C-alpha positions as protocol buffer text, in pm:
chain_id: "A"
residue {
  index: 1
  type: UNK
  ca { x: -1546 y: -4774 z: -1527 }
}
residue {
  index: 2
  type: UNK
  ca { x: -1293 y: -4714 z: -1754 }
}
residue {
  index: 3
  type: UNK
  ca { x: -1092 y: -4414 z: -1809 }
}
residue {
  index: 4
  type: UNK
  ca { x: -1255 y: -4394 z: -2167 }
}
residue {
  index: 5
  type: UNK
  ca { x: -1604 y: -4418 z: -2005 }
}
residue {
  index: 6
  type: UNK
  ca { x: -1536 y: -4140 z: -1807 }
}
residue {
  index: 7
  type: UNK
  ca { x: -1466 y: -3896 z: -2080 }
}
residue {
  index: 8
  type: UNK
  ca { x: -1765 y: -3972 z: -2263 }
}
residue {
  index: 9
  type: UNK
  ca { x: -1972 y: -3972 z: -1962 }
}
residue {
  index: 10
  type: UNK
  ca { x: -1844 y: -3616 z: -1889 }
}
residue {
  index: 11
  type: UNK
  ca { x: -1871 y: -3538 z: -2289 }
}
residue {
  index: 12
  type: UNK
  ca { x: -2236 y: -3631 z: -2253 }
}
residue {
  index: 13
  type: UNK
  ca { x: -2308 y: -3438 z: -1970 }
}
residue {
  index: 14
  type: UNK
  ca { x: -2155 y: -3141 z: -2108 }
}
residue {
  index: 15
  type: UNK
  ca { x: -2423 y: -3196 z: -2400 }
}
residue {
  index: 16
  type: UNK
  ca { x: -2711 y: -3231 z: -2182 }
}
residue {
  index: 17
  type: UNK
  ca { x: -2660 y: -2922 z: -2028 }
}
residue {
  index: 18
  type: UNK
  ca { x: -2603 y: -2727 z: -2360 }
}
residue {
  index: 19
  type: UNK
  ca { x: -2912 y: -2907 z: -2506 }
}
residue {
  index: 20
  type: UNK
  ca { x: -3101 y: -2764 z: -2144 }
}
residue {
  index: 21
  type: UNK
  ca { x: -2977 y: -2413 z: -2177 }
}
residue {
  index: 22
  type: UNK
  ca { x: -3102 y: -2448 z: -2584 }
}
residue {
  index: 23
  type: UNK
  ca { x: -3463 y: -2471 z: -2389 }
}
residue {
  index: 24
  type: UNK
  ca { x: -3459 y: -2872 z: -2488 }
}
residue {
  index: 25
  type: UNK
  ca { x: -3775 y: -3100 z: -2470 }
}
residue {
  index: 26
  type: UNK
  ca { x: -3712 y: -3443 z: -2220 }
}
residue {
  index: 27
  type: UNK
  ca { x: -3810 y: -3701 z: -2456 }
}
residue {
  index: 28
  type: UNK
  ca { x: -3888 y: -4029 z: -2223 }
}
residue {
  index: 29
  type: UNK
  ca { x: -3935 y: -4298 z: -2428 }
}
residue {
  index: 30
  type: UNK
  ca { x: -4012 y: -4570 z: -2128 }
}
residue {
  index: 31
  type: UNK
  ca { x: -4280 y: -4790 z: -2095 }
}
residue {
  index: 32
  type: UNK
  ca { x: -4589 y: -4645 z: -1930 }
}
residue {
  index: 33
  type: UNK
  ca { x: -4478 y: -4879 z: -1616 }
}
residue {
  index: 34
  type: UNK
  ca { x: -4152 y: -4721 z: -1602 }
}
residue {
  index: 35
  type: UNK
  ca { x: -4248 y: -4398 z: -1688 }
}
residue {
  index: 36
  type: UNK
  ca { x: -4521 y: -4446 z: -1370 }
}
residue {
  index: 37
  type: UNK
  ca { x: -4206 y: -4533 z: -1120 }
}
residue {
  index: 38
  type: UNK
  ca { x: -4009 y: -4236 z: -1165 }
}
residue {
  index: 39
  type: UNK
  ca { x: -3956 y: -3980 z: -1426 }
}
residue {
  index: 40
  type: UNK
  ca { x: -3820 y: -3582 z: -1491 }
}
residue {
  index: 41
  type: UNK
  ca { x: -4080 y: -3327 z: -1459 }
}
residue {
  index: 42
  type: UNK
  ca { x: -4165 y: -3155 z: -1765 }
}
residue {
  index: 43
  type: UNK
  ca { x: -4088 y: -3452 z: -1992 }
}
residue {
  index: 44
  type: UNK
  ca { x: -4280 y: -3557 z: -2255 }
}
residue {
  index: 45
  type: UNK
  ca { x: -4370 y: -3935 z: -2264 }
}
residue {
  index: 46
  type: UNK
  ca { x: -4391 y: -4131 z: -2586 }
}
residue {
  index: 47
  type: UNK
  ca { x: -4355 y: -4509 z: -2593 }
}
residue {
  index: 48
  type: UNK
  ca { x: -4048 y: -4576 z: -2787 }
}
residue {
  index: 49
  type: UNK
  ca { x: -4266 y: -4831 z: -3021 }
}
residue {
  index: 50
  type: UNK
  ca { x: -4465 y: -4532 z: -3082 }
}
residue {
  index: 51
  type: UNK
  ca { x: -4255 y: -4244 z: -3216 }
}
residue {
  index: 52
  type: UNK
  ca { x: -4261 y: -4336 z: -3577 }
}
residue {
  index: 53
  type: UNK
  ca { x: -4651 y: -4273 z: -3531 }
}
residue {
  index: 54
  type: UNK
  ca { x: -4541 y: -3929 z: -3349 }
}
residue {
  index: 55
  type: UNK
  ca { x: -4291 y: -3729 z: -3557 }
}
residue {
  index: 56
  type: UNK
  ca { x: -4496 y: -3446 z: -3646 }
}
residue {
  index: 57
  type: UNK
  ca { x: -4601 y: -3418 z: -3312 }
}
residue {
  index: 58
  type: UNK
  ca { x: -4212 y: -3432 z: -3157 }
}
residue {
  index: 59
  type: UNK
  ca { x: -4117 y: -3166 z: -3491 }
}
residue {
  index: 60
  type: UNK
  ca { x: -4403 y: -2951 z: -3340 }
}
residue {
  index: 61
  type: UNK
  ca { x: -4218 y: -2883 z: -3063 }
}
residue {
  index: 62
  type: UNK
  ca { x: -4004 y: -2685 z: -3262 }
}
residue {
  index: 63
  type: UNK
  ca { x: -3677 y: -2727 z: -3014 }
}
residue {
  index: 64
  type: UNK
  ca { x: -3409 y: -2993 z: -2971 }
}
residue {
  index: 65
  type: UNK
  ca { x: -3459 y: -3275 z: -2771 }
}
residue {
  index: 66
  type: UNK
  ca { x: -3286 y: -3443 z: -2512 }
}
residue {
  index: 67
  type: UNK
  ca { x: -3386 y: -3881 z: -2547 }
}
residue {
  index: 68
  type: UNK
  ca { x: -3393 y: -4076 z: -2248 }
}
residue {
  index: 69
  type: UNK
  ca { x: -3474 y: -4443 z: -2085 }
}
residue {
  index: 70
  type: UNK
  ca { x: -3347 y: -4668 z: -1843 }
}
residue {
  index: 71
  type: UNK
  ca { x: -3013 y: -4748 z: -1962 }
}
residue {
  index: 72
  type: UNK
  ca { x: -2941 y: -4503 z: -2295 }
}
residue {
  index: 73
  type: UNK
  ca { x: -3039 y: -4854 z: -2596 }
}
residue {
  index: 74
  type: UNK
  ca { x: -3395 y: -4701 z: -2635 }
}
residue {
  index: 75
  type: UNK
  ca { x: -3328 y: -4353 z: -2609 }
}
residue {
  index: 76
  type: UNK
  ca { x: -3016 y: -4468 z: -2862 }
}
residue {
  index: 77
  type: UNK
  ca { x: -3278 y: -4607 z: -3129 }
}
residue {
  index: 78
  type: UNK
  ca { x: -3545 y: -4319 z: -3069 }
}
residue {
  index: 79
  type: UNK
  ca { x: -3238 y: -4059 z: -3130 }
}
residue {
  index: 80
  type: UNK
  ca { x: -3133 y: -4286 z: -3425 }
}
residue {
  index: 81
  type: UNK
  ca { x: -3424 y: -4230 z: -3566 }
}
residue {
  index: 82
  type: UNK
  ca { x: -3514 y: -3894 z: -3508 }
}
residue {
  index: 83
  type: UNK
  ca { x: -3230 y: -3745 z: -3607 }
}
residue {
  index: 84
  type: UNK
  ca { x: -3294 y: -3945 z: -3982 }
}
residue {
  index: 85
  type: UNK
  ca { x: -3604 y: -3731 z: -3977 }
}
residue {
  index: 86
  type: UNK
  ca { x: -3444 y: -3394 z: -3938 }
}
residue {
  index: 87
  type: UNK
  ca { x: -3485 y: -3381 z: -3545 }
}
residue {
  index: 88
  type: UNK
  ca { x: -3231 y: -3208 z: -3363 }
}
residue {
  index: 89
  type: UNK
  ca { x: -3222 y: -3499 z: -3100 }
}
residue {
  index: 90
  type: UNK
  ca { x: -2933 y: -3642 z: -2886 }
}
residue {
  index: 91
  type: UNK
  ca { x: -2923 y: -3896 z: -2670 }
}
residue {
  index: 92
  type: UNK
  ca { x: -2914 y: -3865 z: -2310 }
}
residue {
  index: 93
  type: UNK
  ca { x: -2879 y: -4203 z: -2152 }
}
residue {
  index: 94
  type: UNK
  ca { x: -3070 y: -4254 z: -1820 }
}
residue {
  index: 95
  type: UNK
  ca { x: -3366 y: -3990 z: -1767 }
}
residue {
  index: 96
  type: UNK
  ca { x: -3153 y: -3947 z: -1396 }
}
residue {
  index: 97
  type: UNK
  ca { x: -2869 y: -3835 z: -1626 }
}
residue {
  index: 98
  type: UNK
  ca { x: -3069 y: -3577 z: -1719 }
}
residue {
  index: 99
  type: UNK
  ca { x: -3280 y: -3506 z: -1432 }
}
residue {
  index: 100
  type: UNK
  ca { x: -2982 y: -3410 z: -1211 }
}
residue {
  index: 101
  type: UNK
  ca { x: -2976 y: -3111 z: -1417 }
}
residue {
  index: 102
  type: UNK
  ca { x: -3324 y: -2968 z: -1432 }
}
residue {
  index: 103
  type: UNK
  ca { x: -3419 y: -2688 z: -1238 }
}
residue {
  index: 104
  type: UNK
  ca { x: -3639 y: -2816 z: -937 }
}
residue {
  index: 105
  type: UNK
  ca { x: -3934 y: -2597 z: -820 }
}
């Protein structure tokens, strides 16, 4: 990792954690396989393929949202998108990246 990876790594995970303490909704955009092996509690699941069909729904919410996957492309495109439909959406990478800073009960 280079030393330019590690400031945005850190830079991300400073957002995460101000999108968390904004109350943020996960957004897991994972197949239903992946999302099956392992995923945050509390997060909402919606098959990337899908969101288009979902907007409303994800504007519902009414709070930012914090998009994740497996490696951050997915959660890249779903954020991409959102954010062209007036979401307040970033993106957070890995769902562990975001995980590790969830409140476990």
């Amino acid at each position: 990792m280079g030393l330019f990876n590690l400031f945005r790594r850190k830079n991300m995970n400073n957002e995460i954690q101000e999108y968390l303490a904004k109350d943020a909704v996960v957004l897991d955009v994972r197949t239903l396989e992946e999302w099956n092996e392992g995923h945050s509690d509390g997060a909402k699941h919606i098959v990337l393929a899908t969101i288009p069909f979902n907007v409303d729904e994800i504007k519902s919410w009414d709070k930012p949202v914090i998009a994740v996957c497996r490696s951050g492309g997915r959660s890249g495109q779903a954020t991409q998108f959102l954010q062209n439909h007036g979401v307040d959406v970033i993106n957070g990478g890995p769902w562990q990246n975001v995980d590790q800073y969830l409140v476990k009960k």
